[in-house]
mmCIF file with all atom_site columns, C-alpha atoms in Angstrom:
data_model
loop_
_atom_site.group_PDB
_atom_site.id
_atom_site.type_symbol
_atom_site.label_atom_id
_atom_site.label_alt_id
_atom_site.label_comp_id
_atom_site.label_asym_id
_atom_site.label_entity_id
_atom_site.label_seq_id
_atom_site.pdbx_PDB_ins_code
_atom_site.Cartn_x
_atom_site.Cartn_y
_atom_site.Cartn_z
_atom_site.occupancy
_atom_site.B_iso_or_equiv
_atom_site.pdbx_formal_charge
_atom_site.auth_seq_id
_atom_site.auth_comp_id
_atom_site.auth_asym_id
_atom_site.auth_atom_id
_atom_site.pdbx_PDB_model_num
ATOM 1   C CA . UNK A 1 1   ? -52.435 0.806   -81.452 1.00 46.00 ? 25  UNK A CA 1
ATOM 2   C CA . UNK A 1 2   ? -52.978 2.506   -78.167 1.00 49.00 ? 26  UNK A CA 1
ATOM 3   C CA . UNK A 1 3   ? -56.698 3.106   -77.691 1.00 51.00 ? 27  UNK A CA 1
ATOM 4   C CA . UNK A 1 4   ? -56.175 3.807   -73.995 1.00 52.00 ? 28  UNK A CA 1
ATOM 5   C CA . UNK A 1 5   ? -53.924 6.773   -74.829 1.00 65.00 ? 29  UNK A CA 1
ATOM 6   C CA . UNK A 1 6   ? -56.527 8.035   -77.309 1.00 66.00 ? 30  UNK A CA 1
ATOM 7   C CA . UNK A 1 7   ? -59.344 7.772   -74.779 1.00 66.00 ? 31  UNK A CA 1
ATOM 8   C CA . UNK A 1 8   ? -57.310 9.706   -72.214 1.00 72.00 ? 32  UNK A CA 1
ATOM 9   C CA . UNK A 1 9   ? -56.423 12.380  -74.778 1.00 75.00 ? 33  UNK A CA 1
ATOM 10  C CA . UNK A 1 10  ? -60.056 12.706  -75.815 1.00 72.00 ? 34  UNK A CA 1
ATOM 11  C CA . UNK A 1 11  ? -61.186 13.026  -72.192 1.00 74.00 ? 35  UNK A CA 1
ATOM 12  C CA . UNK A 1 12  ? -58.601 15.779  -71.615 1.00 79.00 ? 36  UNK A CA 1
ATOM 13  C CA . UNK A 1 13  ? -59.958 17.673  -74.629 1.00 79.00 ? 37  UNK A CA 1
ATOM 14  C CA . UNK A 1 14  ? -56.797 17.255  -76.671 1.00 80.00 ? 38  UNK A CA 1
ATOM 15  C CA . UNK A 1 15  ? -57.094 17.711  -80.439 1.00 83.00 ? 39  UNK A CA 1
ATOM 16  C CA . UNK A 1 16  ? -56.298 14.907  -82.880 1.00 81.00 ? 40  UNK A CA 1
ATOM 17  C CA . UNK A 1 17  ? -53.371 16.871  -84.317 1.00 85.00 ? 41  UNK A CA 1
ATOM 18  C CA . UNK A 1 18  ? -51.707 17.512  -80.966 1.00 84.00 ? 42  UNK A CA 1
ATOM 19  C CA . UNK A 1 19  ? -52.289 13.875  -79.964 1.00 81.00 ? 43  UNK A CA 1
ATOM 20  C CA . UNK A 1 20  ? -50.517 12.678  -83.122 1.00 83.00 ? 44  UNK A CA 1
ATOM 21  C CA . UNK A 1 21  ? -47.629 15.092  -82.420 1.00 85.00 ? 45  UNK A CA 1
ATOM 22  C CA . UNK A 1 22  ? -47.327 13.804  -78.827 1.00 83.00 ? 46  UNK A CA 1
ATOM 23  C CA . UNK A 1 23  ? -47.399 10.177  -79.976 1.00 82.00 ? 47  UNK A CA 1
ATOM 24  C CA . UNK A 1 24  ? -44.702 10.852  -82.598 1.00 84.00 ? 48  UNK A CA 1
ATOM 25  C CA . UNK A 1 25  ? -42.503 12.433  -79.918 1.00 86.00 ? 49  UNK A CA 1
ATOM 26  C CA . UNK A 1 26  ? -42.838 9.202   -77.897 1.00 84.00 ? 50  UNK A CA 1
ATOM 27  C CA . UNK A 1 27  ? -42.153 7.041   -80.971 1.00 84.00 ? 51  UNK A CA 1
ATOM 28  C CA . UNK A 1 28  ? -45.666 5.570   -80.827 1.00 80.00 ? 52  UNK A CA 1
ATOM 29  C CA . UNK A 1 29  ? -47.154 6.382   -84.177 1.00 76.00 ? 53  UNK A CA 1
ATOM 30  C CA . UNK A 1 30  ? -48.639 4.607   -87.166 1.00 80.00 ? 54  UNK A CA 1
ATOM 31  C CA . UNK A 1 31  ? -50.168 5.627   -90.478 1.00 84.00 ? 55  UNK A CA 1
ATOM 32  C CA . UNK A 1 32  ? -51.851 9.040   -90.079 1.00 84.00 ? 56  UNK A CA 1
ATOM 33  C CA . UNK A 1 33  ? -55.008 7.969   -91.955 1.00 86.00 ? 57  UNK A CA 1
ATOM 34  C CA . UNK A 1 34  ? -55.458 4.979   -89.623 1.00 84.00 ? 58  UNK A CA 1
ATOM 35  C CA . UNK A 1 35  ? -54.691 7.085   -86.576 1.00 83.00 ? 59  UNK A CA 1
ATOM 36  C CA . UNK A 1 36  ? -57.340 9.664   -87.512 1.00 84.00 ? 60  UNK A CA 1
ATOM 37  C CA . UNK A 1 37  ? -59.896 6.908   -88.206 1.00 84.00 ? 61  UNK A CA 1
ATOM 38  C CA . UNK A 1 38  ? -59.179 5.451   -84.758 1.00 81.00 ? 62  UNK A CA 1
ATOM 39  C CA . UNK A 1 39  ? -59.489 8.944   -83.254 1.00 83.00 ? 63  UNK A CA 1
ATOM 40  C CA . UNK A 1 40  ? -62.962 9.330   -84.789 1.00 84.00 ? 64  UNK A CA 1
ATOM 41  C CA . UNK A 1 41  ? -63.991 5.883   -83.517 1.00 85.00 ? 65  UNK A CA 1
ATOM 42  C CA . UNK A 1 42  ? -62.780 6.555   -79.968 1.00 84.00 ? 66  UNK A CA 1
ATOM 43  C CA . UNK A 1 43  ? -64.502 9.950   -80.058 1.00 85.00 ? 67  UNK A CA 1
ATOM 44  C CA . UNK A 1 44  ? -67.789 8.217   -81.033 1.00 86.00 ? 68  UNK A CA 1
ATOM 45  C CA . UNK A 1 45  ? -67.394 5.602   -78.285 1.00 88.00 ? 69  UNK A CA 1
ATOM 46  C CA . UNK A 1 46  ? -66.710 8.173   -75.594 1.00 87.00 ? 70  UNK A CA 1
ATOM 47  C CA . UNK A 1 47  ? -69.655 10.368  -76.585 1.00 88.00 ? 71  UNK A CA 1
ATOM 48  C CA . UNK A 1 48  ? -72.124 7.469   -76.732 1.00 92.00 ? 72  UNK A CA 1
ATOM 49  C CA . UNK A 1 49  ? -70.789 5.301   -73.881 1.00 90.00 ? 73  UNK A CA 1
ATOM 50  C CA . UNK A 1 50  ? -73.670 4.067   -71.725 1.00 91.00 ? 74  UNK A CA 1
ATOM 51  C CA . UNK A 1 51  ? -76.416 5.637   -73.870 1.00 94.00 ? 75  UNK A CA 1
ATOM 52  C CA . UNK A 1 52  ? -77.857 2.247   -74.888 1.00 96.00 ? 76  UNK A CA 1
ATOM 53  C CA . UNK A 1 53  ? -78.996 1.597   -71.310 1.00 93.00 ? 77  UNK A CA 1
ATOM 54  C CA . UNK A 1 54  ? -81.586 4.389   -71.653 1.00 95.00 ? 78  UNK A CA 1
ATOM 55  C CA . UNK A 1 55  ? -83.286 2.847   -74.710 1.00 96.00 ? 79  UNK A CA 1
ATOM 56  C CA . UNK A 1 56  ? -86.619 1.162   -73.975 1.00 96.00 ? 80  UNK A CA 1
ATOM 57  C CA . UNK A 1 57  ? -86.264 -2.626  -73.812 1.00 96.00 ? 81  UNK A CA 1
ATOM 58  C CA . UNK A 1 58  ? -88.566 -3.215  -76.791 1.00 96.00 ? 82  UNK A CA 1
ATOM 59  C CA . UNK A 1 59  ? -87.197 -0.416  -79.034 1.00 97.00 ? 83  UNK A CA 1
ATOM 60  C CA . UNK A 1 60  ? -84.382 -0.593  -81.546 1.00 97.00 ? 84  UNK A CA 1
ATOM 61  C CA . UNK A 1 61  ? -81.694 2.016   -80.884 1.00 95.00 ? 85  UNK A CA 1
ATOM 62  C CA . UNK A 1 62  ? -81.339 5.024   -83.172 1.00 94.00 ? 86  UNK A CA 1
ATOM 63  C CA . UNK A 1 63  ? -78.094 6.334   -84.672 1.00 93.00 ? 87  UNK A CA 1
ATOM 64  C CA . UNK A 1 64  ? -77.841 8.841   -81.826 1.00 94.00 ? 88  UNK A CA 1
ATOM 65  C CA . UNK A 1 65  ? -77.197 5.932   -79.436 1.00 95.00 ? 89  UNK A CA 1
ATOM 66  C CA . UNK A 1 66  ? -75.014 3.629   -81.568 1.00 96.00 ? 90  UNK A CA 1
ATOM 67  C CA . UNK A 1 67  ? -71.314 4.463   -81.932 1.00 94.00 ? 91  UNK A CA 1
ATOM 68  C CA . UNK A 1 68  ? -70.075 3.989   -85.493 1.00 93.00 ? 92  UNK A CA 1
ATOM 69  C CA . UNK A 1 69  ? -66.520 2.659   -85.769 1.00 90.00 ? 93  UNK A CA 1
ATOM 70  C CA . UNK A 1 70  ? -64.241 1.684   -88.642 1.00 87.00 ? 94  UNK A CA 1
ATOM 71  C CA . UNK A 1 71  ? -62.711 -1.314  -86.850 1.00 86.00 ? 95  UNK A CA 1
ATOM 72  C CA . UNK A 1 72  ? -62.713 -4.788  -88.310 1.00 87.00 ? 96  UNK A CA 1
ATOM 73  C CA . UNK A 1 73  ? -65.225 -6.485  -86.023 1.00 90.00 ? 97  UNK A CA 1
ATOM 74  C CA . UNK A 1 74  ? -66.222 -10.109 -86.639 1.00 92.00 ? 98  UNK A CA 1
ATOM 75  C CA . UNK A 1 75  ? -69.865 -9.067  -87.090 1.00 94.00 ? 99  UNK A CA 1
ATOM 76  C CA . UNK A 1 76  ? -71.645 -5.826  -87.949 1.00 95.00 ? 100 UNK A CA 1
ATOM 77  C CA . UNK A 1 77  ? -72.870 -4.932  -84.434 1.00 96.00 ? 101 UNK A CA 1
ATOM 78  C CA . UNK A 1 78  ? -71.272 -5.273  -81.019 1.00 96.00 ? 102 UNK A CA 1
ATOM 79  C CA . UNK A 1 79  ? -73.188 -4.724  -77.795 1.00 96.00 ? 103 UNK A CA 1
ATOM 80  C CA . UNK A 1 80  ? -71.500 -4.146  -74.444 1.00 95.00 ? 104 UNK A CA 1
ATOM 81  C CA . UNK A 1 81  ? -73.483 -5.637  -71.558 1.00 94.00 ? 105 UNK A CA 1
ATOM 82  C CA . UNK A 1 82  ? -72.885 -5.080  -67.841 1.00 94.00 ? 106 UNK A CA 1
ATOM 83  C CA . UNK A 1 83  ? -73.410 -8.279  -65.848 1.00 91.00 ? 107 UNK A CA 1
ATOM 84  C CA . UNK A 1 84  ? -73.671 -8.489  -62.081 1.00 91.00 ? 108 UNK A CA 1
ATOM 85  C CA . UNK A 1 85  ? -73.313 -12.035 -60.752 1.00 88.00 ? 109 UNK A CA 1
ATOM 86  C CA . UNK A 1 86  ? -72.192 -14.029 -57.737 1.00 85.00 ? 110 UNK A CA 1
ATOM 87  C CA . UNK A 1 87  ? -71.017 -17.586 -57.079 1.00 82.00 ? 111 UNK A CA 1
ATOM 88  C CA . UNK A 1 88  ? -72.985 -18.030 -53.852 1.00 81.00 ? 112 UNK A CA 1
ATOM 89  C CA . UNK A 1 89  ? -75.701 -15.918 -52.218 1.00 83.00 ? 113 UNK A CA 1
ATOM 90  C CA . UNK A 1 90  ? -73.356 -14.749 -49.429 1.00 86.00 ? 114 UNK A CA 1
ATOM 91  C CA . UNK A 1 91  ? -70.482 -13.836 -51.810 1.00 86.00 ? 115 UNK A CA 1
ATOM 92  C CA . UNK A 1 92  ? -69.930 -10.254 -52.945 1.00 90.00 ? 116 UNK A CA 1
ATOM 93  C CA . UNK A 1 93  ? -71.321 -9.161  -56.296 1.00 90.00 ? 117 UNK A CA 1
ATOM 94  C CA . UNK A 1 94  ? -69.000 -9.496  -59.301 1.00 88.00 ? 118 UNK A CA 1
ATOM 95  C CA . UNK A 1 95  ? -69.374 -6.905  -62.059 1.00 92.00 ? 119 UNK A CA 1
ATOM 96  C CA . UNK A 1 96  ? -68.040 -7.459  -65.566 1.00 89.00 ? 120 UNK A CA 1
ATOM 97  C CA . UNK A 1 97  ? -68.695 -6.330  -69.096 1.00 92.00 ? 121 UNK A CA 1
ATOM 98  C CA . UNK A 1 98  ? -69.428 -8.891  -71.806 1.00 90.00 ? 122 UNK A CA 1
ATOM 99  C CA . UNK A 1 99  ? -69.536 -8.215  -75.547 1.00 92.00 ? 123 UNK A CA 1
ATOM 100 C CA . UNK A 1 100 ? -72.316 -9.681  -77.687 1.00 94.00 ? 124 UNK A CA 1
ATOM 101 C CA . UNK A 1 101 ? -71.735 -9.751  -81.449 1.00 95.00 ? 125 UNK A CA 1
ATOM 102 C CA . UNK A 1 102 ? -74.579 -9.707  -83.986 1.00 96.00 ? 126 UNK A CA 1
ATOM 103 C CA . UNK A 1 103 ? -75.142 -9.237  -87.706 1.00 96.00 ? 127 UNK A CA 1
ATOM 104 C CA . UNK A 1 104 ? -78.511 -7.552  -87.121 1.00 96.00 ? 128 UNK A CA 1
ATOM 105 C CA . UNK A 1 105 ? -79.580 -4.621  -84.927 1.00 96.00 ? 129 UNK A CA 1
ATOM 106 C CA . UNK A 1 106 ? -81.023 -5.722  -81.585 1.00 97.00 ? 130 UNK A CA 1
ATOM 107 C CA . UNK A 1 107 ? -83.239 -4.225  -78.889 1.00 97.00 ? 131 UNK A CA 1
ATOM 108 C CA . UNK A 1 108 ? -81.913 -4.107  -75.305 1.00 97.00 ? 132 UNK A CA 1
ATOM 109 C CA . UNK A 1 109 ? -84.228 -7.023  -74.440 1.00 96.00 ? 133 UNK A CA 1
ATOM 110 C CA . UNK A 1 110 ? -82.790 -9.086  -77.312 1.00 97.00 ? 134 UNK A CA 1
ATOM 111 C CA . UNK A 1 111 ? -79.237 -8.270  -76.200 1.00 96.00 ? 135 UNK A CA 1
ATOM 112 C CA . UNK A 1 112 ? -79.976 -9.292  -72.610 1.00 93.00 ? 136 UNK A CA 1
ATOM 113 C CA . UNK A 1 113 ? -81.615 -12.541 -73.758 1.00 93.00 ? 137 UNK A CA 1
ATOM 114 C CA . UNK A 1 114 ? -78.641 -13.280 -76.003 1.00 92.00 ? 138 UNK A CA 1
ATOM 115 C CA . UNK A 1 115 ? -76.306 -12.794 -73.050 1.00 90.00 ? 139 UNK A CA 1
ATOM 116 C CA . UNK A 1 116 ? -78.294 -15.197 -70.876 1.00 86.00 ? 140 UNK A CA 1
ATOM 117 C CA . UNK A 1 117 ? -78.144 -17.820 -73.645 1.00 85.00 ? 141 UNK A CA 1
ATOM 118 C CA . UNK A 1 118 ? -74.404 -17.230 -74.091 1.00 83.00 ? 142 UNK A CA 1
ATOM 119 C CA . UNK A 1 119 ? -73.801 -17.361 -70.328 1.00 80.00 ? 143 UNK A CA 1
ATOM 120 C CA . UNK A 1 120 ? -74.911 -20.992 -70.114 1.00 72.00 ? 144 UNK A CA 1
ATOM 121 C CA . UNK A 1 121 ? -72.839 -21.997 -73.176 1.00 72.00 ? 145 UNK A CA 1
ATOM 122 C CA . UNK A 1 122 ? -69.524 -21.412 -71.419 1.00 63.00 ? 146 UNK A CA 1
ATOM 123 C CA . UNK A 1 123 ? -68.446 -23.634 -68.543 1.00 51.00 ? 147 UNK A CA 1
ATOM 124 C CA . UNK A 1 124 ? -66.630 -20.877 -66.683 1.00 64.00 ? 148 UNK A CA 1
ATOM 125 C CA . UNK A 1 125 ? -69.918 -18.999 -66.169 1.00 57.00 ? 149 UNK A CA 1
ATOM 126 C CA . UNK A 1 126 ? -72.242 -21.882 -65.276 1.00 59.00 ? 150 UNK A CA 1
ATOM 127 C CA . UNK A 1 127 ? -71.633 -21.751 -61.521 1.00 70.00 ? 151 UNK A CA 1
ATOM 128 C CA . UNK A 1 128 ? -72.368 -18.042 -61.314 1.00 78.00 ? 152 UNK A CA 1
ATOM 129 C CA . UNK A 1 129 ? -75.908 -16.805 -60.775 1.00 81.00 ? 153 UNK A CA 1
ATOM 130 C CA . UNK A 1 130 ? -76.785 -13.705 -62.761 1.00 86.00 ? 154 UNK A CA 1
ATOM 131 C CA . UNK A 1 131 ? -78.269 -11.042 -60.501 1.00 89.00 ? 155 UNK A CA 1
ATOM 132 C CA . UNK A 1 132 ? -78.616 -8.173  -62.975 1.00 92.00 ? 156 UNK A CA 1
ATOM 133 C CA . UNK A 1 133 ? -78.040 -7.608  -66.703 1.00 92.00 ? 157 UNK A CA 1
ATOM 134 C CA . UNK A 1 134 ? -77.850 -4.120  -68.247 1.00 94.00 ? 158 UNK A CA 1
ATOM 135 C CA . UNK A 1 135 ? -77.387 -3.494  -71.966 1.00 94.00 ? 159 UNK A CA 1
ATOM 136 C CA . UNK A 1 136 ? -74.748 -0.741  -71.786 1.00 95.00 ? 160 UNK A CA 1
ATOM 137 C CA . UNK A 1 137 ? -73.600 0.441   -75.195 1.00 95.00 ? 161 UNK A CA 1
ATOM 138 C CA . UNK A 1 138 ? -73.843 -0.396  -78.895 1.00 96.00 ? 162 UNK A CA 1
ATOM 139 C CA . UNK A 1 139 ? -71.258 -0.254  -81.679 1.00 95.00 ? 163 UNK A CA 1
ATOM 140 C CA . UNK A 1 140 ? -71.897 -0.457  -85.425 1.00 95.00 ? 164 UNK A CA 1
ATOM 141 C CA . UNK A 1 141 ? -69.133 -1.309  -87.878 1.00 94.00 ? 165 UNK A CA 1
ATOM 142 C CA . UNK A 1 142 ? -69.115 1.007   -90.890 1.00 89.00 ? 166 UNK A CA 1
ATOM 143 C CA . UNK A 1 143 ? -67.159 0.471   -94.068 1.00 77.00 ? 167 UNK A CA 1
ATOM 144 C CA . UNK A 1 144 ? -63.713 2.032   -94.167 1.00 60.00 ? 168 UNK A CA 1
#
């Protein structure tokens, strides 16, 4: 499945029907029902990308902030967190996004705390000092 193509098509304002037609012409198609479900999920993600960062740290996000997708995630909620870190104080800042999975809804403060706990669990991150953590977006898995 090509989510990158779908995101680009959505950003250009292309309709789902014309996207499916274009993908068929390129030989890149799959079951129409699945393709439309993915289209709805990508549409949700694009509309709500970055909205979670504006939720107060001690508040649970509302449905207007959480993107609902029909993907098979390992847990019910997935939170995208932007992490700024560096190996040494004189090194340039490294930015990356990390996903935090959860079975329960979380506040931005809970997501950030979960990331800090996860950060120390993995050896590859132990040498890096976290400079800034920003809870970026939230995804909720809905039943298909």
